Coordinates of C-alpha atoms in Angstrom, one line a residue:
X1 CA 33.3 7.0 60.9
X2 CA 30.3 5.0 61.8
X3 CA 28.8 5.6 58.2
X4 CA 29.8 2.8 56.3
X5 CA 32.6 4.6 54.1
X6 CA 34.4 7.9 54.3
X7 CA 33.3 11.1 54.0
X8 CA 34.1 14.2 51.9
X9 CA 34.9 17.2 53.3
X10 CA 32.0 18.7 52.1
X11 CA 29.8 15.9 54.0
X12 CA 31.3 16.7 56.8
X13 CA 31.6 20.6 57.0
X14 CA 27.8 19.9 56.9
X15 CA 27.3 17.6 59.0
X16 CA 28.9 20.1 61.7
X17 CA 27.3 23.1 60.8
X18 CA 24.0 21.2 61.3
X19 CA 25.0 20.6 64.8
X20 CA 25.0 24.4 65.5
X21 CA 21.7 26.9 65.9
X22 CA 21.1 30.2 67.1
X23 CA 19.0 29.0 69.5
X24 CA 21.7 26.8 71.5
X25 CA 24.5 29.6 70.8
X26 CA 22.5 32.2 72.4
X27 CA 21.5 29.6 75.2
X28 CA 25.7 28.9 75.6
X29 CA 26.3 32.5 76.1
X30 CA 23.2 33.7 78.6
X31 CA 25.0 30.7 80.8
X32 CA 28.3 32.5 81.1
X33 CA 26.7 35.5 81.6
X34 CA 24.7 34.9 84.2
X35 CA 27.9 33.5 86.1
X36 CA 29.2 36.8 87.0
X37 CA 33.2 36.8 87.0
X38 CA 34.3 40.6 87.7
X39 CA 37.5 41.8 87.9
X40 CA 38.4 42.8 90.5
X41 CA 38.4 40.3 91.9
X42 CA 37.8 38.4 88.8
X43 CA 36.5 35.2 90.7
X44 CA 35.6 32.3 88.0
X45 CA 34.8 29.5 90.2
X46 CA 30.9 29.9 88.6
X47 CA 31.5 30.1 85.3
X48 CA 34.7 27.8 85.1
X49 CA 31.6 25.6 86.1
X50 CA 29.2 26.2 84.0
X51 CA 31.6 25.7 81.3
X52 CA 32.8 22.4 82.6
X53 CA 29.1 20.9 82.8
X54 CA 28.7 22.5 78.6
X55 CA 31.7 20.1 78.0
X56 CA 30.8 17.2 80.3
X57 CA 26.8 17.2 79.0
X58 CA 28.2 16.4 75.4
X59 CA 31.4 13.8 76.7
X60 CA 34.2 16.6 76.0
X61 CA 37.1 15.6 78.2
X62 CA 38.1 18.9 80.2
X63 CA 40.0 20.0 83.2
X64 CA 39.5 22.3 86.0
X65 CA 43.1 24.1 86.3
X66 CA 44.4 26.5 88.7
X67 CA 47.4 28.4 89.9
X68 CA 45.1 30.4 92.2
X69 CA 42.0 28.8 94.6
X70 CA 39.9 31.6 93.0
X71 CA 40.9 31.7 89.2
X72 CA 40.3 28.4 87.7
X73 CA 40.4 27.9 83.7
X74 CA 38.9 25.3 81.9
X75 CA 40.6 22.8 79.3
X76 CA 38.9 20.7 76.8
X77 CA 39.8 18.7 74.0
X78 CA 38.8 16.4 71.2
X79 CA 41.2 14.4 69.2
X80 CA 43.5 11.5 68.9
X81 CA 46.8 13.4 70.2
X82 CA 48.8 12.5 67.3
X83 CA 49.2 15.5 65.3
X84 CA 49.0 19.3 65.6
X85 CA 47.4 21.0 68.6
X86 CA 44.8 23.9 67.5
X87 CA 43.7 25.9 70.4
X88 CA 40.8 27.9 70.8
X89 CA 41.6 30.6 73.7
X90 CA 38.9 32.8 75.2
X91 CA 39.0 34.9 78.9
X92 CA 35.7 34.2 81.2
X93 CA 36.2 37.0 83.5
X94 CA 35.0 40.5 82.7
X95 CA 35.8 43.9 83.8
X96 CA 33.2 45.7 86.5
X97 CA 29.4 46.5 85.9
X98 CA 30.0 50.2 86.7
X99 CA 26.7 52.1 87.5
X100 CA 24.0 49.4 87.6
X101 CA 21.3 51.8 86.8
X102 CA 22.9 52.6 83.2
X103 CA 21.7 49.5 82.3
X104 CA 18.5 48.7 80.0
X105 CA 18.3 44.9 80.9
X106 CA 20.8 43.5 84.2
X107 CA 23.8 43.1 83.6
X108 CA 23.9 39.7 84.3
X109 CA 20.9 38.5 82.8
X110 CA 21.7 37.7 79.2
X111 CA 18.7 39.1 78.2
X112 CA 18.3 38.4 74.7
X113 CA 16.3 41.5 72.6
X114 CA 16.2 42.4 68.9
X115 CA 18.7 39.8 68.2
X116 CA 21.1 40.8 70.6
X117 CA 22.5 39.2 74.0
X118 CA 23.0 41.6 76.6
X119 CA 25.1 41.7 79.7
X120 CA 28.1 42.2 81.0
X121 CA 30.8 40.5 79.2
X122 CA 28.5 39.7 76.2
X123 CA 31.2 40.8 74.1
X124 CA 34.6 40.9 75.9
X125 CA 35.1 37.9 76.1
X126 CA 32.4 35.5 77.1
X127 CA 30.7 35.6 73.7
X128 CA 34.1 34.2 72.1
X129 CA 33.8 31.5 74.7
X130 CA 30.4 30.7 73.5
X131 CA 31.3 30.1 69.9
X132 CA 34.3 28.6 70.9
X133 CA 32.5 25.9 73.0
X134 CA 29.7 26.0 70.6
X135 CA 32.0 24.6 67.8
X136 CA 33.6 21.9 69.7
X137 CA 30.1 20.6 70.8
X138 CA 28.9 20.9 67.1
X139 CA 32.3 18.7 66.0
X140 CA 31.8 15.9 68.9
X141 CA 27.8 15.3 68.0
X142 CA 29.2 15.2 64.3
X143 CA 31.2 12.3 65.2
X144 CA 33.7 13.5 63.5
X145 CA 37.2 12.0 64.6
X146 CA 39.8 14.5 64.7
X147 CA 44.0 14.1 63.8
X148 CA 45.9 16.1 66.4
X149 CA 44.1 18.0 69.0
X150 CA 41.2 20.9 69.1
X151 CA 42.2 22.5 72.8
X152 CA 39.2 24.5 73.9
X153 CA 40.6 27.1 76.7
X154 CA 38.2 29.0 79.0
X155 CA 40.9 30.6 80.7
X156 CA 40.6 33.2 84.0
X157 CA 42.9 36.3 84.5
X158 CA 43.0 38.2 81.3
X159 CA 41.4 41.3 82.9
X160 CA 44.3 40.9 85.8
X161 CA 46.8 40.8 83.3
X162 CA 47.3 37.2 82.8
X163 CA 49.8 36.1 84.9
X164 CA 47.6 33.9 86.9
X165 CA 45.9 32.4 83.6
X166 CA 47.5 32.4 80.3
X167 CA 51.0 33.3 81.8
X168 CA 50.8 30.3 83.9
X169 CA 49.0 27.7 81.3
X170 CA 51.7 28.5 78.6
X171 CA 54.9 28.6 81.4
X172 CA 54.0 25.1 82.4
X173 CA 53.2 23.6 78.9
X174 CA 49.2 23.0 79.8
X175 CA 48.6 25.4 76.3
X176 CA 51.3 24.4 73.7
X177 CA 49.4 25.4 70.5
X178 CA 50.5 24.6 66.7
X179 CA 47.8 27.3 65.6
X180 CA 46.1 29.3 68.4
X181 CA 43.0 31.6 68.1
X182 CA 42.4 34.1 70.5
X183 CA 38.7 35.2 71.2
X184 CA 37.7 39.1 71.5
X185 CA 35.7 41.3 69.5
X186 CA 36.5 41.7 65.7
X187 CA 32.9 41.2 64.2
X188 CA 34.1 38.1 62.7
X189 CA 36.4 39.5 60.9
X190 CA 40.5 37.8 61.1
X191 CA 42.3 40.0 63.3
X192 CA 46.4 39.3 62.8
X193 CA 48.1 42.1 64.7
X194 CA 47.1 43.7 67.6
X195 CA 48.8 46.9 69.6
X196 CA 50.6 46.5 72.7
X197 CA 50.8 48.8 75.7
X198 CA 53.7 50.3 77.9
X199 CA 52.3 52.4 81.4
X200 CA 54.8 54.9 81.8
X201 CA 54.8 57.1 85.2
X202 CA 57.4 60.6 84.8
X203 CA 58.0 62.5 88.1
X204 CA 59.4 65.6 87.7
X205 CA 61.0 68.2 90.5
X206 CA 60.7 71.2 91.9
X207 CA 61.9 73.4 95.0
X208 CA 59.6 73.5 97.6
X209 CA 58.7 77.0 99.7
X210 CA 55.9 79.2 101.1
X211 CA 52.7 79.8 99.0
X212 CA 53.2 83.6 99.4
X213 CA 56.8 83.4 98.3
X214 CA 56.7 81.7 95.1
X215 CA 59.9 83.1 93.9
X216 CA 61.6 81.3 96.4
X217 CA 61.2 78.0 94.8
X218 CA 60.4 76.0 91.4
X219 CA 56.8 74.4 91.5
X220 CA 57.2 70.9 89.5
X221 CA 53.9 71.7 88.5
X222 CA 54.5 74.6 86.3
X223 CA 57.5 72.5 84.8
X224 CA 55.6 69.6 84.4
X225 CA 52.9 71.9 82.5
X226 CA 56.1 72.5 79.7
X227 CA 56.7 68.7 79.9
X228 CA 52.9 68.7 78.5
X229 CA 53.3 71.0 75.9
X230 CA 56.4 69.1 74.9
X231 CA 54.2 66.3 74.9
X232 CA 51.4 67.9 73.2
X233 CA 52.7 69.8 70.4
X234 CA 55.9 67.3 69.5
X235 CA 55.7 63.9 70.9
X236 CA 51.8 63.1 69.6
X237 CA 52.9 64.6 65.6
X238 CA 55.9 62.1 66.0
X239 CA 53.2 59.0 67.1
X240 CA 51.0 59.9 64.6
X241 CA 53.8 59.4 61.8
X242 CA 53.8 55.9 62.8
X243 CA 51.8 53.2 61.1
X244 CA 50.5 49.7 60.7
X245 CA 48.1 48.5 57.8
X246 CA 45.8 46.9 59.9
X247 CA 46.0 48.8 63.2
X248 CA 45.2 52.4 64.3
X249 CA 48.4 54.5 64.9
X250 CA 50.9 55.1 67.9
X251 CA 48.7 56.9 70.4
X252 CA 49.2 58.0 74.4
X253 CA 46.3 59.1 76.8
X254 CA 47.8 61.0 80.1
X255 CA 45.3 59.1 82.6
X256 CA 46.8 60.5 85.9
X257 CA 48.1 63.6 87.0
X258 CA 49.4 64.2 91.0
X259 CA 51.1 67.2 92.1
X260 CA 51.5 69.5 95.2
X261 CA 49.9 69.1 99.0
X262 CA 48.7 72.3 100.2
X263 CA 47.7 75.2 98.2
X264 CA 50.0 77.7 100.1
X265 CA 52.8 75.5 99.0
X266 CA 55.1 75.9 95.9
X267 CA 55.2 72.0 94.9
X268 CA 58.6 70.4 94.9
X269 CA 57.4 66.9 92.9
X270 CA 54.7 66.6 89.9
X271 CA 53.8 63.5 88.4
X272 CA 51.7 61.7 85.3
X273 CA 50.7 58.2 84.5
X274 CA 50.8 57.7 80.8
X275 CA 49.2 54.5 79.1
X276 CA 51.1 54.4 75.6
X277 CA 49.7 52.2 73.2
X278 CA 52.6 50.6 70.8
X279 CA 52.1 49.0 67.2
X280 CA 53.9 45.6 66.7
X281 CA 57.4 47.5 65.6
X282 CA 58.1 49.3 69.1
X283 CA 59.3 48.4 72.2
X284 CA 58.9 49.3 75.7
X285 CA 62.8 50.7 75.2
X286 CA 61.8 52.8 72.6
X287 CA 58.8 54.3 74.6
X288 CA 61.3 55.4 77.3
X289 CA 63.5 56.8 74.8
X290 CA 60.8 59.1 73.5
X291 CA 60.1 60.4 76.9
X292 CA 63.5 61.1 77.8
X293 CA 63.6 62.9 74.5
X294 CA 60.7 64.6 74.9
X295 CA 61.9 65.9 78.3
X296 CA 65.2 67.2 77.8
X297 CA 63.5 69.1 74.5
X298 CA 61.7 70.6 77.0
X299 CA 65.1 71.2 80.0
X300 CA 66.7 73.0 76.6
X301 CA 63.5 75.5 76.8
X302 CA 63.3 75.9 80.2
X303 CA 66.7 74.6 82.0
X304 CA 67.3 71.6 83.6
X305 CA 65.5 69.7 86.2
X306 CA 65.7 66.6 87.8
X307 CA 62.8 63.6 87.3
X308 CA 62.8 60.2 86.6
X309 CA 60.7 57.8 84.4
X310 CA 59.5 54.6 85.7
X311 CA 57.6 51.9 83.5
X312 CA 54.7 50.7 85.4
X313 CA 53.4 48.0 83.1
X314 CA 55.4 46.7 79.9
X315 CA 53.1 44.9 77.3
X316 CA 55.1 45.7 74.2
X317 CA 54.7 41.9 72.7
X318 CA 52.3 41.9 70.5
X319 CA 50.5 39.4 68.2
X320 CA 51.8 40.2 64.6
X321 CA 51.1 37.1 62.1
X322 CA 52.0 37.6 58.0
X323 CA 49.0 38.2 56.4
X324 CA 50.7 35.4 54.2
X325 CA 50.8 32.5 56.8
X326 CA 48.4 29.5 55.7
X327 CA 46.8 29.2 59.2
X328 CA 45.2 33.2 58.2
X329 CA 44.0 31.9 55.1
X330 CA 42.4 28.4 56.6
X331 CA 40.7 30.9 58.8
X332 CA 39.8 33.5 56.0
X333 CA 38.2 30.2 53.5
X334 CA 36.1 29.3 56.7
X335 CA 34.8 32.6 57.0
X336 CA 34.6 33.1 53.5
X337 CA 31.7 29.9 53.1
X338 CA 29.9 31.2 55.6
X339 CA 29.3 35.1 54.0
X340 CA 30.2 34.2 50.7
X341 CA 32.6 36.5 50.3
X342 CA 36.1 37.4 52.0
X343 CA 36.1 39.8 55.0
X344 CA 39.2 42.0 55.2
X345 CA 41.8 41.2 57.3
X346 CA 42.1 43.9 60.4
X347 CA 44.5 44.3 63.4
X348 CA 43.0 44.8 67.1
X349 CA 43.2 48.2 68.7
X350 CA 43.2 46.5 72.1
X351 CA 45.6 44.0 73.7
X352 CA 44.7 40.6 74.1
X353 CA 46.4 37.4 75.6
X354 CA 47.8 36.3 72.6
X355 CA 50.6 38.5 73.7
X356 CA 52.4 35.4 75.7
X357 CA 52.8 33.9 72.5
X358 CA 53.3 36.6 70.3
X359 CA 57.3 35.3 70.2
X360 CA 56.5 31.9 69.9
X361 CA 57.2 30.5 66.3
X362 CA 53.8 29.5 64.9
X363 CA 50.8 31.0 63.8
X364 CA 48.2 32.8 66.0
X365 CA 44.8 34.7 64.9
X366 CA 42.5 37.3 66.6
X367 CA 38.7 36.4 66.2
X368 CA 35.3 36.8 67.4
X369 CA 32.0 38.2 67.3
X370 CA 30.7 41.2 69.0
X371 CA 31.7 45.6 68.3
X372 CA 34.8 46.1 70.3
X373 CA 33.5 49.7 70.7
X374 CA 31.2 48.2 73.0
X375 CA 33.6 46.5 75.3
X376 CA 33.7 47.5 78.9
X377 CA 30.9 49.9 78.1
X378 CA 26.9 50.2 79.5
X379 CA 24.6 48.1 78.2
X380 CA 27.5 45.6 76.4
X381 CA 25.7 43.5 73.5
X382 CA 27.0 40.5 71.0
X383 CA 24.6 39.6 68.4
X384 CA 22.7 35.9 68.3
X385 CA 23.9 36.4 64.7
X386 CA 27.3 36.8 64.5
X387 CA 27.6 34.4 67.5
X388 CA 26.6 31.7 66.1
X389 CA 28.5 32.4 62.7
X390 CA 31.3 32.9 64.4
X391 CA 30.9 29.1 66.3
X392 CA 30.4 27.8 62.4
X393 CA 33.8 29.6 61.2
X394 CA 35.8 28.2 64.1
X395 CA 33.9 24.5 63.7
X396 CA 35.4 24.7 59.6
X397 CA 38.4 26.4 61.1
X398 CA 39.6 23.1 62.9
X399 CA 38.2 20.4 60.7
X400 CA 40.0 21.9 57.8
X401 CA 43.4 21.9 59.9
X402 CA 42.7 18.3 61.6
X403 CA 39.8 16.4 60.4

């Protein structure tokens, strides 16, 4: 340290949190919104650069990466390299708009009212990239010198499904985290479990014949309609038994029904898209099970038919940390001098990226500021508040692990 002697912890947990306002948190945030990054396509050439120059203006060594021309993510870092590798992980593209006209302010301008930011991905997830970048510029100014690595990652893709930005960034070693903290919404609050997801698509069978002669033939419609009620009145009871301390229970949502082609034709095929969201303890296997449970329930009611299940989408690894691990409770003192008293520990309804990790053996934490009710909704907020706590709970987040 350039100060003569060395400093207490307490010196410098101050000296950092001096380094961080409001005023430049909100500032950091209007940026990214204002360099839209939809997906689709989920282009982040703009704000992949807008983060770079944040970085650059204050001398933060960072990278432009990129398995795809289109999708580049970010890299920063501060340290010496010689210990453990804290990363701070964050997604800077955003789902769609929808109707422009639902919106109070544009979605893109960051407009900042009553304390709140607003604009599309105010919340999910640029406002995590905020704090995130916030705290490594408040930690840099400090001078404080760091032992191991704080790994800021602005990464692209997480609305695509990741395979073209976390995927690739963990597959070839660019993010090889001791402690990893994944941005999205929990209102500050330390998120260690999230839900995962499995798409499921079940196609059942019929006999086809002529509109007039229904008799002739078995409309997959109507037996898809007992498949329903299978669904309805024993699969959901069975879900609803199932349960996680921090996270909401077993749920499905049928998103997509297809069936028939003319209406004077018995339908011979009848199909549903199911999205089934999975607590840590289940498995995409187990999701198939049920429905091929659920379905020859319903072949012993009605007789048998023919179908098939496909899996459209397995995201059954989820992020499940012990509420025991030390990382959680580095986290949890952080937050706790900053409100002065302990915030409960939650789990995350939603998925996040911390799912390419989630069976890699060391800690990882879900945690940012903004409602995740609001997420991919109208008029998407994150307060200037909670921003710019959350950018002083991650600052004494990696100085307690590093400094």
């Amino acid at each position: 340290l350039e100060t003569g002697g060395a400093l207490s912890m307490n010196e410098i947990e101050a000296r950092i949190l001096s380094e961080i306002t409001e005023e430049e948190a909100t500032t950091i945030l209007q940026k990214l919104i204002q360099a839209p990054s939809c997906y689709p396509p989920g282009n982040t050439l703009e704000v992949a650069q807008v983060c770079k120059k944040l970085f650059e203006s204050d001398q933060i060594l960072c990278d432009t990466v990129s398995t795809q021309p289109y999708l580049p993510s970010v890299l920063a870092k501060i340290g010496d390299g010689n210990g453990k590798t804290l990363v701070f992980h964050a997604h800077i593209d955003t789902v769609p708009i929808g109707q422009k006209e639902k919106w109070i302010f544009p979605p893109f301008s960051g407009k900042l009212e009553d304390g709140k930011i607003y604009g599309r991905g105010a919340g999910d997830c640029k406002g995590s990239a905020a704090a995130q970048i916030m705290a490594a510029i408040a930690i840099k100014r400090a001078g404080i010198p760091l032992h191991g690595n704080l790994i800021v990652a602005c990464v692209a893709d997480e609305e695509g499904g990741g395979h073209f930005g976390t995927k690739w960034l963990r597959e070839s070693k660019q993010l090889n985290p001791d402690y990893l903290v994944v941005g999205e919404q929990t209102q500050n609050q330390v998120g260690i479990a999230e839900r995962g997801a499995v798409w499921v698509k079940i196609t059942v069978e019929g006999t086809a014949c002529h509109g007039a002669l229904p008799w002739q033939g078995k409309s997959a419609i109507i037996r898809m309609g007992e498949v329903l009620r299978e669904i309805s009145d024993w699969l959901v009871p069975q879900l609803e038994k199932k349960r996680n301390p921090y996270l909401p229970k077993s749920s499905l949502n049928i998103g997509v029904i297809q069936g028939g082609l003319k209406v004077n034709i018995v339908p011979d095929t009848c199909s549903i898209e199911i999205d089934r969201r999975i607590l840590p303890e289940e498995t995409c296997d187990s999701v198939v099970a049920e429905f091929h449970e659920t379905i020859c329930r319903t072949q012993k009611r009605i007789g048998m038919f023919p179908y098939r299940i496909e899996v459209l989408s397995n995201m059954d690894t989820s992020v499940n940390t012990s509420e025991k691990e030390p990382f959680v409770e580095v986290v949890q003192e952080a937050s706790e001098q900053i409100y002065g008293k302990r915030l409960p520990l939650m789990g995350y309804a939603q998925g996040s990226d911390g799912r390419w990790f989630a069976h890699d053996k060391f800690p990882i934490v879900i945690f940012g500021p903004g409602d995740p009710a609001v997420a991919h909704c109208d008029n998407e907020f994150c307060s200037a508040a909670q921003l710019t706590d959350a950018a002083r709970i991650l600052a004494l987040t990696a100085v307690k692990l590093l400094a």
